[in-house]
Coordinates of C-alpha atoms in Angstrom, one line a residue:
M102 CA -127.8 20.7 -39.0
L103 CA -125.7 19.2 -41.7
F104 CA -121.9 19.8 -41.8
S105 CA -119.8 19.2 -45.0
S106 CA -116.1 18.8 -44.6
C107 CA -113.4 17.1 -46.7
G108 CA -115.9 15.6 -49.2
F109 CA -118.4 13.9 -46.9
T110 CA -121.7 15.0 -45.2
T111 CA -122.9 14.0 -41.7
E112 CA -125.4 15.2 -39.1
M113 CA -123.9 17.0 -36.2
T114 CA -125.5 16.6 -32.8
T115 CA -124.6 17.8 -29.3
F116 CA -123.0 14.4 -28.6
D117 CA -120.9 14.6 -31.8
Q118 CA -119.6 18.2 -31.1
P119 CA -116.1 17.0 -30.0
S120 CA -115.7 15.1 -33.2
K121 CA -115.7 18.4 -35.2
T122 CA -112.3 19.5 -34.0
K123 CA -110.9 16.0 -34.8
N124 CA -112.3 16.0 -38.3
L125 CA -110.8 19.4 -39.0
F126 CA -107.3 18.3 -37.7
I127 CA -107.4 15.2 -39.9
C128 CA -108.5 17.1 -43.0
C129 CA -105.6 19.5 -42.6
L130 CA -102.8 17.1 -41.8
C131 CA -103.7 13.9 -43.6
P132 CA -103.3 13.3 -47.4
P133 CA -106.3 12.4 -49.5
R134 CA -105.5 8.7 -49.5
V135 CA -105.7 8.7 -45.7
L136 CA -109.0 10.6 -45.9
R137 CA -110.6 8.0 -48.0
F138 CA -109.4 5.4 -45.5
W139 CA -111.0 7.6 -42.8
T140 CA -114.4 7.8 -44.4
C141 CA -114.8 4.1 -44.7
R142 CA -116.7 2.3 -42.0
R143 CA -114.2 0.9 -39.5
P144 CA -114.4 0.2 -35.7
R145 CA -113.9 3.5 -33.9
T146 CA -111.1 2.1 -31.6
R147 CA -109.0 0.7 -34.4
R148 CA -109.4 3.8 -36.5
N149 CA -108.4 6.1 -33.7
L150 CA -105.3 4.1 -33.0
L151 CA -104.2 4.1 -36.6
V152 CA -104.8 7.9 -37.0
G153 CA -102.9 8.6 -33.8
T154 CA -99.9 6.6 -34.9
V155 CA -99.8 8.4 -38.2
C156 CA -100.1 11.8 -36.6
V157 CA -97.3 11.0 -34.1
I158 CA -94.9 10.0 -36.9
Y159 CA -95.8 13.1 -38.9
L160 CA -95.4 15.4 -35.9
G161 CA -92.0 13.9 -35.1
F162 CA -90.9 14.5 -38.6
L163 CA -92.0 18.2 -38.4
I164 CA -90.2 18.7 -35.1
S165 CA -87.0 17.2 -36.4
Q166 CA -87.1 19.6 -39.4
V167 CA -87.8 22.6 -37.3
G168 CA -85.0 21.7 -34.9
H169 CA -82.4 22.0 -37.7
V170 CA -83.7 25.4 -38.8
L171 CA -84.3 27.1 -35.4
P172 CA -81.2 28.5 -33.7
Q173 CA -79.9 26.9 -30.5
H174 CA -78.9 30.3 -29.0
K175 CA -80.7 33.5 -28.8
G176 CA -79.7 36.1 -31.3
G177 CA -80.7 37.8 -34.6
H178 CA -80.6 36.3 -38.0
Q179 CA -77.4 38.1 -38.9
K180 CA -75.6 36.7 -36.0
I181 CA -76.7 33.2 -36.8
S182 CA -75.6 33.4 -40.4
S183 CA -72.2 34.8 -39.5
R184 CA -71.6 32.2 -36.8
S185 CA -72.7 29.4 -39.0
L186 CA -70.4 30.5 -41.8
Q187 CA -67.5 30.7 -39.3
D188 CA -68.2 27.3 -38.0
A189 CA -68.4 25.9 -41.5
A190 CA -65.1 27.5 -42.4
Q191 CA -63.3 26.1 -39.4
T192 CA -64.7 22.6 -39.3
P193 CA -62.4 20.1 -41.0
F194 CA -63.4 17.0 -42.8
L195 CA -63.8 13.9 -40.7
G196 CA -61.2 11.3 -41.1
I197 CA -62.4 7.8 -42.1
P198 CA -60.7 5.0 -40.2
L199 CA -58.9 2.2 -42.0
D200 CA -61.2 -0.5 -40.7
G201 CA -64.3 1.0 -42.5
T202 CA -66.1 2.2 -39.4
L203 CA -67.0 5.8 -38.9
S204 CA -67.6 7.0 -35.3
P205 CA -69.7 10.2 -35.2
P206 CA -68.5 13.0 -33.0
N207 CA -70.0 13.4 -29.6
F208 CA -72.1 16.6 -29.7
Q209 CA -73.6 16.1 -26.3
E210 CA -70.5 17.3 -24.4
P211 CA -69.0 20.3 -26.0
Q212 CA -65.5 21.3 -24.9
L213 CA -64.9 24.8 -23.4
G214 CA -61.9 27.0 -24.3
S215 CA -59.9 29.1 -22.0
N216 CA -62.3 32.0 -22.4
G217 CA -65.4 30.0 -21.8
T218 CA -66.5 29.7 -25.4
S219 CA -67.4 26.3 -26.9
L220 CA -65.0 24.8 -29.3
P221 CA -66.0 22.2 -31.9
L222 CA -64.5 18.8 -31.3
N223 CA -62.0 17.1 -33.6
V224 CA -60.9 20.4 -35.0
V225 CA -57.2 20.7 -36.0
Y226 CA -55.8 24.2 -36.3
I227 CA -53.0 24.3 -38.9
T228 CA -50.7 27.4 -39.2
L229 CA -48.8 27.6 -42.4
R230 CA -45.4 29.4 -41.9
S231 CA -43.3 30.3 -44.8
K232 CA -39.8 28.8 -44.7
R233 CA -37.3 31.5 -43.9
S234 CA -34.3 31.5 -46.1
K235 CA -31.4 31.3 -43.6
P236 CA -28.7 33.7 -44.6
A237 CA -25.1 32.7 -44.8
N238 CA -23.6 32.5 -41.3
I239 CA -21.1 35.3 -40.9
R240 CA -18.9 34.1 -38.1
G241 CA -17.9 36.8 -35.6
T242 CA -19.8 39.7 -37.1
V243 CA -21.9 40.4 -34.0
K244 CA -20.6 43.7 -32.7
P245 CA -20.2 43.7 -29.0
K246 CA -21.5 46.4 -26.8
R247 CA -19.1 49.2 -26.1
R248 CA -18.8 50.8 -22.7
K249 CA -19.3 54.5 -22.6
K250 CA -16.0 56.3 -22.7
H251 CA -15.7 59.4 -20.6
A252 CA -13.8 62.3 -22.1
T253 CA -10.5 63.1 -20.2
P254 CA -9.4 66.7 -20.0
L255 CA -6.3 67.7 -21.9
S256 CA -3.1 68.3 -19.9
Y257 CA -1.3 71.6 -20.0
G258 CA 0.5 72.2 -23.3
Q259 CA -1.4 69.5 -25.2
H260 CA -2.9 70.6 -28.4
F261 CA -5.9 69.5 -30.4
P262 CA -5.4 68.0 -33.9
Q263 CA -5.3 70.4 -36.8
A264 CA -8.6 69.2 -38.2
T265 CA -10.3 70.4 -35.1
F266 CA -9.4 74.0 -35.8
M267 CA -9.4 74.2 -39.6
G268 CA -11.9 76.8 -40.7
R269 CA -12.9 77.6 -37.1
E270 CA -10.5 80.4 -36.2
E271 CA -13.0 83.0 -37.3
A272 CA -15.7 81.3 -35.4
F273 CA -13.8 81.6 -32.2
A274 CA -13.0 85.2 -32.9
Q275 CA -16.6 86.1 -33.6
Q276 CA -18.1 84.4 -30.5
P277 CA -16.6 86.0 -27.4
W278 CA -20.0 86.0 -25.7
R279 CA -19.6 82.4 -24.7
A280 CA -16.7 83.3 -22.4
T281 CA -18.3 86.5 -21.2
R282 CA -21.2 84.7 -19.7
R283 CA -18.9 82.9 -17.3
V284 CA -15.9 85.1 -16.4
G285 CA -16.9 88.5 -17.9
A286 CA -15.5 90.6 -20.7
M287 CA -11.9 90.7 -19.3
A288 CA -11.6 86.9 -19.1
A289 CA -13.0 86.6 -22.6
A290 CA -10.3 88.8 -24.0
V291 CA -7.6 86.8 -22.3
A292 CA -9.0 83.5 -23.5
L293 CA -9.2 84.8 -27.1
E294 CA -5.6 86.0 -27.1
A295 CA -4.5 82.6 -25.7
R296 CA -6.4 80.8 -28.4
K297 CA -4.8 82.9 -31.1
H298 CA -1.3 82.2 -29.7
Q299 CA -2.1 78.5 -29.6
L300 CA -3.2 78.5 -33.3
D301 CA 0.0 80.4 -34.3
E302 CA 2.2 77.8 -32.7
H303 CA 0.3 75.1 -34.4
R304 CA 0.7 76.7 -37.8
H305 CA 4.5 77.0 -37.3
K306 CA 4.8 73.4 -36.4
E307 CA 2.8 72.3 -39.5
T308 CA 5.0 74.4 -41.7
A309 CA 8.1 72.8 -40.3
I310 CA 6.7 69.3 -40.7
R311 CA 5.7 70.0 -44.4
E312 CA 9.3 71.2 -45.1
R313 CA 10.7 67.9 -43.8
G314 CA 8.0 65.8 -45.4
H315 CA 9.0 66.1 -49.0
W316 CA 11.1 63.0 -49.5
R317 CA 12.0 64.2 -53.1
S318 CA 10.8 66.5 -55.8
G319 CA 7.5 65.3 -57.1
G320 CA 5.7 64.9 -53.8
I321 CA 2.0 65.8 -54.2
S322 CA 1.2 66.3 -50.5
G323 CA 2.9 67.2 -47.3
V324 CA 3.0 65.3 -44.0
A325 CA -0.1 64.7 -42.1
K326 CA 1.0 63.9 -38.6
A327 CA -1.8 65.8 -36.9
Q328 CA -4.5 63.2 -37.8
P329 CA -7.2 62.2 -35.4
Q330 CA -6.9 58.7 -34.1
P331 CA -9.9 56.6 -35.1
E332 CA -12.0 55.4 -32.2
E333 CA -12.0 51.8 -33.5
S334 CA -10.1 49.9 -36.2
N335 CA -11.6 49.8 -39.8
I336 CA -10.7 46.1 -39.7
R337 CA -13.6 44.5 -37.8
I338 CA -12.8 41.3 -36.0
Y339 CA -15.4 40.6 -33.3
S340 CA -14.7 36.9 -32.7
E341 CA -11.8 35.4 -30.8
S342 CA -9.8 34.6 -34.0
S343 CA -9.7 35.8 -37.6
P344 CA -10.8 33.6 -40.6
S345 CA -8.5 30.7 -41.1
W346 CA -7.6 31.6 -44.6
L347 CA -6.0 34.9 -43.5
S348 CA -2.6 34.6 -41.8
K349 CA -1.4 36.7 -38.9
D350 CA 0.7 38.8 -41.3
D351 CA -2.3 39.5 -43.4
I352 CA -4.2 40.8 -40.4
L353 CA -1.3 43.0 -39.3
N354 CA -0.8 44.4 -42.8
M355 CA -4.5 45.1 -43.2
R356 CA -4.6 47.0 -39.9
M357 CA -1.6 49.0 -40.8
L358 CA -3.1 49.9 -44.2
A359 CA -6.4 50.8 -42.7
D360 CA -5.5 52.6 -39.5
S361 CA -1.9 53.9 -39.5
Q362 CA -1.2 57.6 -39.7
I363 CA 0.0 58.9 -43.0
E364 CA 3.5 60.4 -42.9
S365 CA 3.7 61.6 -46.5
I366 CA 2.3 61.0 -49.9
Q367 CA 4.8 60.7 -52.8
E368 CA 4.5 60.4 -56.5
I369 CA 6.3 57.6 -58.4
P370 CA 6.7 58.6 -62.0
S371 CA 8.2 55.2 -63.1
H372 CA 5.2 53.3 -61.8
K373 CA 2.6 56.0 -62.6
A374 CA 1.3 55.5 -59.0
V375 CA 1.0 57.4 -55.7
L376 CA 2.9 56.1 -52.8
V377 CA 1.7 56.5 -49.2
V378 CA 4.3 56.4 -46.4
F379 CA 3.0 55.6 -42.9
A380 CA 4.4 57.1 -39.8
R381 CA 7.1 54.8 -38.3
G382 CA 9.4 56.9 -36.1
A383 CA 12.2 59.0 -37.6
S384 CA 13.0 56.6 -40.4
T385 CA 13.3 57.8 -44.0
T386 CA 10.9 57.0 -46.7
R387 CA 13.2 54.4 -48.3
T388 CA 13.7 52.7 -45.0
A389 CA 10.0 52.7 -44.2
C390 CA 9.1 51.2 -47.6
H391 CA 11.8 48.6 -47.2
Q392 CA 10.3 47.6 -43.9
G393 CA 6.8 47.3 -45.4
H394 CA 5.3 50.6 -44.2
C395 CA 4.2 51.9 -47.5
A396 CA 1.3 51.4 -49.8
I397 CA 0.2 52.2 -53.4
V398 CA -3.0 54.3 -53.7
K399 CA -5.2 53.5 -56.6
R400 CA -8.4 55.0 -58.0
P401 CA -11.9 54.3 -56.6
L402 CA -12.6 52.5 -59.9
D403 CA -10.0 49.9 -59.0
M404 CA -11.9 48.8 -55.8
S405 CA -12.2 45.3 -57.2
E406 CA -8.6 44.7 -56.1
V407 CA -9.8 44.4 -52.5
F408 CA -12.3 41.7 -53.6
A409 CA -9.5 40.0 -55.5
F410 CA -7.2 39.8 -52.4
H411 CA -9.9 38.1 -50.3
L412 CA -10.8 35.7 -53.1
D413 CA -7.1 34.8 -53.5
R414 CA -6.8 33.9 -49.8
I415 CA -10.1 31.9 -49.7
L416 CA -9.0 29.8 -52.8
G417 CA -5.7 29.0 -51.1
L418 CA -3.6 30.6 -53.9
N419 CA -1.8 33.2 -51.7
R420 CA -0.3 35.1 -54.6
S421 CA -1.9 38.6 -54.3
L422 CA -0.7 41.5 -52.1
P423 CA -2.8 42.6 -49.1
S424 CA -5.3 45.3 -50.0
V425 CA -7.8 47.3 -48.0
S426 CA -10.1 50.3 -48.6
R427 CA -9.5 53.6 -46.9
R428 CA -10.8 57.2 -47.0
S429 CA -8.6 60.1 -46.5
K430 CA -8.8 63.8 -47.2
F431 CA -5.3 63.7 -48.8
F432 CA -6.3 61.7 -51.9
Q433 CA -9.4 61.5 -54.2
G434 CA -11.3 64.1 -52.2
G435 CA -12.1 61.8 -49.3
Q436 CA -13.5 58.9 -51.5
A437 CA -12.8 55.3 -50.6
C438 CA -9.8 54.1 -52.5
P439 CA -7.9 50.8 -52.5
L440 CA -4.5 50.7 -50.8
I441 CA -2.2 47.8 -51.8
L442 CA 0.8 47.0 -49.7
W443 CA 4.2 48.0 -51.2
D444 CA 6.3 44.8 -51.3
S445 CA 10.0 45.6 -51.6
S446 CA 10.8 41.9 -52.3
L447 CA 9.3 42.0 -55.8
S448 CA 11.7 41.9 -58.7
P449 CA 12.1 45.1 -60.8
T450 CA 9.9 45.4 -63.8
D451 CA 10.3 47.1 -67.2
N452 CA 8.1 50.1 -68.2
S453 CA 6.5 48.5 -71.2
T454 CA 5.1 45.2 -69.9
H455 CA 5.4 45.8 -66.2
S456 CA 6.9 42.3 -65.9
S457 CA 10.0 40.9 -64.4
L458 CA 10.1 38.2 -67.1
R459 CA 9.2 39.1 -70.6
L460 CA 7.1 36.5 -72.4
T461 CA 5.0 36.5 -75.6
W462 CA 1.8 34.5 -76.0
G463 CA 3.5 31.9 -78.2
Q464 CA 6.3 31.4 -75.7
Y465 CA 3.8 31.0 -72.9
Q466 CA 1.9 28.3 -74.8
Q467 CA 5.2 26.4 -75.3
L468 CA 6.0 26.6 -71.6
L469 CA 2.6 25.0 -70.8
K470 CA 3.4 22.1 -73.0
Q471 CA 6.8 21.6 -71.4
K472 CA 5.4 21.5 -67.8
C473 CA 8.5 23.0 -66.4
W474 CA 9.7 22.0 -62.9
Q475 CA 6.7 19.7 -62.4
S476 CA 7.2 16.8 -60.0
G477 CA 10.7 18.2 -59.2
K478 CA 12.1 17.4 -62.6
V479 CA 14.8 19.8 -63.8
P480 CA 14.0 20.8 -67.4
K481 CA 16.4 20.5 -70.2
A482 CA 18.3 23.4 -71.5
E483 CA 16.7 23.3 -75.0
S484 CA 13.2 23.2 -73.6
G485 CA 13.1 26.9 -73.2
C486 CA 11.7 26.7 -69.6
T487 CA 11.9 29.7 -67.3
E488 CA 12.4 29.6 -63.5
I489 CA 8.6 29.7 -62.9
H490 CA 6.9 26.5 -61.8
H491 CA 4.3 25.0 -64.1
H492 CA 1.6 25.1 -61.5
E493 CA 1.8 28.9 -61.2
W494 CA 0.3 29.3 -64.6
S495 CA -2.7 27.1 -63.6
K496 CA -3.3 29.2 -60.5
M497 CA -3.1 32.5 -62.4
A498 CA -5.4 31.3 -65.1
L499 CA -8.1 30.2 -62.6
F500 CA -7.8 33.4 -60.7
D501 CA -7.9 35.6 -63.8
F502 CA -10.9 33.7 -65.2
L503 CA -13.1 34.1 -62.1
L504 CA -12.4 37.9 -62.0
Q505 CA -12.1 38.3 -65.8
I506 CA -8.7 39.9 -65.6
Y507 CA -7.6 40.1 -69.2
N508 CA -4.6 42.4 -68.9
R509 CA -2.1 39.6 -68.1
L510 CA -2.9 37.0 -70.7
D511 CA -5.2 38.7 -73.2
R512 CA -3.8 42.3 -73.5
N513 CA -5.4 42.9 -76.9
C514 CA -8.9 41.6 -75.8
C515 CA -8.9 38.9 -78.6
G516 CA -10.9 36.4 -76.6
F517 CA -14.1 38.5 -76.0
K518 CA -16.0 41.6 -77.1
P519 CA -14.6 44.5 -75.1
L520 CA -16.5 47.6 -74.1
K521 CA -15.5 51.2 -75.0
E522 CA -14.2 51.7 -71.4
D523 CA -11.7 48.8 -71.7
S524 CA -8.0 49.8 -72.0
C525 CA -7.6 47.7 -75.2
M526 CA -10.3 49.7 -76.9
Q527 CA -8.9 53.1 -75.7
Q528 CA -5.4 52.1 -76.9
G529 CA -6.5 50.6 -80.2
L530 CA -5.2 47.1 -79.3
K531 CA -8.3 45.3 -80.4
L532 CA -7.3 45.6 -84.0
K533 CA -4.0 43.7 -83.4
C534 CA -5.3 40.2 -83.1
S535 CA -4.0 38.8 -86.3
N536 CA -0.7 37.7 -84.9
Q537 CA -1.5 36.8 -81.3
D538 CA 1.7 34.7 -80.8
A539 CA 3.7 38.0 -80.8
V540 CA 1.6 39.8 -78.2
D541 CA 3.5 40.3 -74.9
L542 CA 2.1 39.2 -71.6
T543 CA 1.9 41.9 -68.9
H544 CA 2.2 41.9 -65.1
I545 CA 4.2 38.7 -64.9
V546 CA 6.1 39.4 -61.6
Q547 CA 8.4 37.2 -59.5
R548 CA 10.1 37.8 -56.1
R549 CA 13.8 38.3 -55.7
H550 CA 14.2 35.5 -53.2
D551 CA 11.6 33.2 -54.8
R552 CA 11.8 32.9 -58.5
R553 CA 9.7 29.8 -58.8
H554 CA 6.4 31.6 -57.8
L555 CA 4.5 34.5 -59.2
A556 CA 3.1 37.5 -57.4
F557 CA -0.3 38.7 -58.7
I558 CA -0.3 42.5 -59.1
D559 CA -2.8 44.9 -60.8
N560 CA -5.7 42.5 -60.1
K561 CA -8.5 44.8 -61.3
G562 CA -11.5 42.5 -61.9
F563 CA -14.6 43.1 -64.1
F564 CA -18.0 42.1 -62.8
D565 CA -20.0 43.4 -65.8
R566 CA -19.0 40.6 -68.2
N567 CA -22.0 38.5 -69.2
E568 CA -21.8 34.8 -69.1
D569 CA -22.0 34.6 -72.9
N570 CA -19.0 37.0 -73.3
L571 CA -16.4 35.6 -70.9
D572 CA -12.8 35.5 -72.0
F573 CA -12.0 31.8 -72.4
K574 CA -8.7 32.6 -74.0
I575 CA -7.4 32.9 -70.4
L576 CA -7.9 29.1 -70.0
Q577 CA -6.2 28.1 -73.3
G578 CA -3.5 25.5 -72.8
I579 CA -4.4 24.9 -69.1
N580 CA -5.1 21.2 -68.5
E581 CA -4.5 21.1 -64.7
F582 CA -6.1 23.1 -61.9
P583 CA -5.3 23.4 -58.1
E584 CA -7.2 21.1 -55.9
S585 CA -7.5 23.6 -53.0
A586 CA -9.3 26.1 -55.2
I587 CA -11.6 23.6 -56.9
S588 CA -12.6 22.1 -53.6
V589 CA -13.8 25.5 -52.4
L590 CA -15.8 26.0 -55.5
R591 CA -17.4 22.6 -55.2
S592 CA -18.1 22.9 -51.5
Q593 CA -21.0 25.4 -51.9
R594 CA -19.3 27.6 -49.2
L595 CA -17.7 30.2 -51.3
R596 CA -20.5 32.7 -50.6
E597 CA -20.2 32.2 -46.8
K598 CA -16.5 32.6 -46.8
L599 CA -16.5 35.7 -49.0
L600 CA -19.1 37.4 -46.7
Q601 CA -17.0 36.6 -43.6
S602 CA -13.8 37.8 -45.2
L603 CA -15.1 41.0 -46.8
F604 CA -17.0 42.0 -43.7
L605 CA -13.6 42.6 -42.0
D606 CA -13.0 45.6 -44.2
K607 CA -15.5 48.2 -42.9
I608 CA -14.8 50.9 -45.6
Y609 CA -15.1 48.4 -48.5
W610 CA -18.3 46.9 -47.1
E611 CA -19.9 50.3 -46.8
S612 CA -18.6 51.6 -50.2
Q613 CA -20.2 48.6 -52.0
G614 CA -23.6 49.2 -50.5
G615 CA -23.5 46.8 -47.5
R616 CA -24.4 43.2 -47.7
K617 CA -26.9 43.8 -50.6
G618 CA -24.1 45.1 -52.8
I619 CA -21.6 42.4 -51.8
E620 CA -24.2 39.7 -52.5
K621 CA -24.5 40.9 -56.1
L622 CA -20.7 40.7 -56.6
I623 CA -20.7 37.2 -55.1
D624 CA -23.5 36.1 -57.4
V625 CA -21.3 36.9 -60.4
I626 CA -18.3 34.9 -59.0
E627 CA -20.6 31.9 -58.2
R628 CA -22.0 31.8 -61.8
R629 CA -18.5 32.0 -63.2
S630 CA -17.3 29.2 -60.9
K631 CA -20.1 26.9 -62.2
I632 CA -19.1 27.7 -65.7
L633 CA -15.5 26.9 -64.8
L634 CA -16.4 23.5 -63.3
T635 CA -18.4 22.7 -66.4
Y636 CA -15.4 23.6 -68.5
I637 CA -13.1 21.3 -66.4
N638 CA -15.5 18.4 -66.8
A639 CA -16.0 18.9 -70.5
H640 CA -12.3 19.2 -71.4
G641 CA -11.2 16.4 -69.0
A642 CA -8.8 18.7 -67.1
K643 CA -7.1 17.3 -64.0
V644 CA -7.5 18.6 -60.5
L645 CA -4.1 18.1 -58.7
P646 CA -2.7 19.2 -55.3
M647 CA -0.4 22.1 -56.0
N648 CA 1.2 22.8 -52.6
E649 CA 4.8 22.3 -53.7

């Protein structure tokens, strides 16, 4: 029988039966060129050796290819693909040594993790953490834990404050069932009569106090002795010491303004203000104010005076009066209002300019040129100098520029574009800028015992002025600035100090929206300080120590 396979014909016998399988294997695996080599006449031993070598090489190649495709672990196709993707994502690039050699990783000995899973070698896990912006460190603002205070029973004859019973008399009269549950109907009637008698006594005492409380005609409120004592002070100091820029007198005055009981509230027609007298024994109002136990209440819109006080102390000027925020039912319907300490040492002022020394803008510019009392030199009589030291004008100009207080030096708003709400627009003073030398300065106040220095009053600042609408007329004629204030502005610590200082006033901090609202106000002052520093460098102004 003849068998034809792979292009050749041969006769198959019983002896040649095993060669059929070999021929089929060769025809399937070998290329045509090898087949032609197979058909030629060669010795059987040499041919078999050559074919075996080729087949072994080809089989090795196939096994190596199949080894890369087949999974090493049992599992479906979906598991293999996801595992391979995860390994590919987590495997980093191999680093190439500097000597040019590349040592392959050892895949024979995989490392095991803590949970028994194999981890690829030479894998570096990198965790990217966003850099946290460290807030300004507010020293001493961590409130300590308070121990629980147990209520102590009232002694016989001791009364609750008036605020406890205001509007509750009818409630007690309409709820006798609370007492009947304990002692019966008879005991409830006795308790109700005793409560009414106690309220009647309290009313008589309040009427007598009100009659004694009117210091003079014009008082807008009576005495408020029956005020509940606050559980804690509204001036928060949680560290061992207060900030260094606040003196002991400043802290004492702030605590008095924020926590002292109000004795009476009087109206001062000459100053168009409201005077608060704090309870200090049996002294009269005049005596109490002379001893520093009075304050001026201003509107909630003037809350920037509290900010101005802290800024004044931080810059080392020490010219403004202590000021805090306070809430009370006796003024402004319980809204937070600024209270400024009444200083009896201030010189009396007139009603038109509210100044103890009357100056016009032209006279003020001449004083700046004379540099009165600088370096201890006594000015000449014909120089026109006043008793105020030359450095006081530099401190006032710097302070007013940062807060944009225009009432003192630019009463008619000639140096910027005012808003409709500004006083110069409401009084029609904006139209009177043609003769600025004749415009009077306002709020120029001295002290009786210290005529060389100024006292900054009415420090209402404006935080809504844009950087392109600042009043640079305030800086006109100023060629020197205090070193203590400029060093603070250059130290990049103004924000930190303002946060620490303003945090002390709890009511002010809350009324401005907490730290978020305070930060917005500080942003405005920081931008203005940068503009001021640029102005000093551009105009060649000098920075001098002014601690005379």
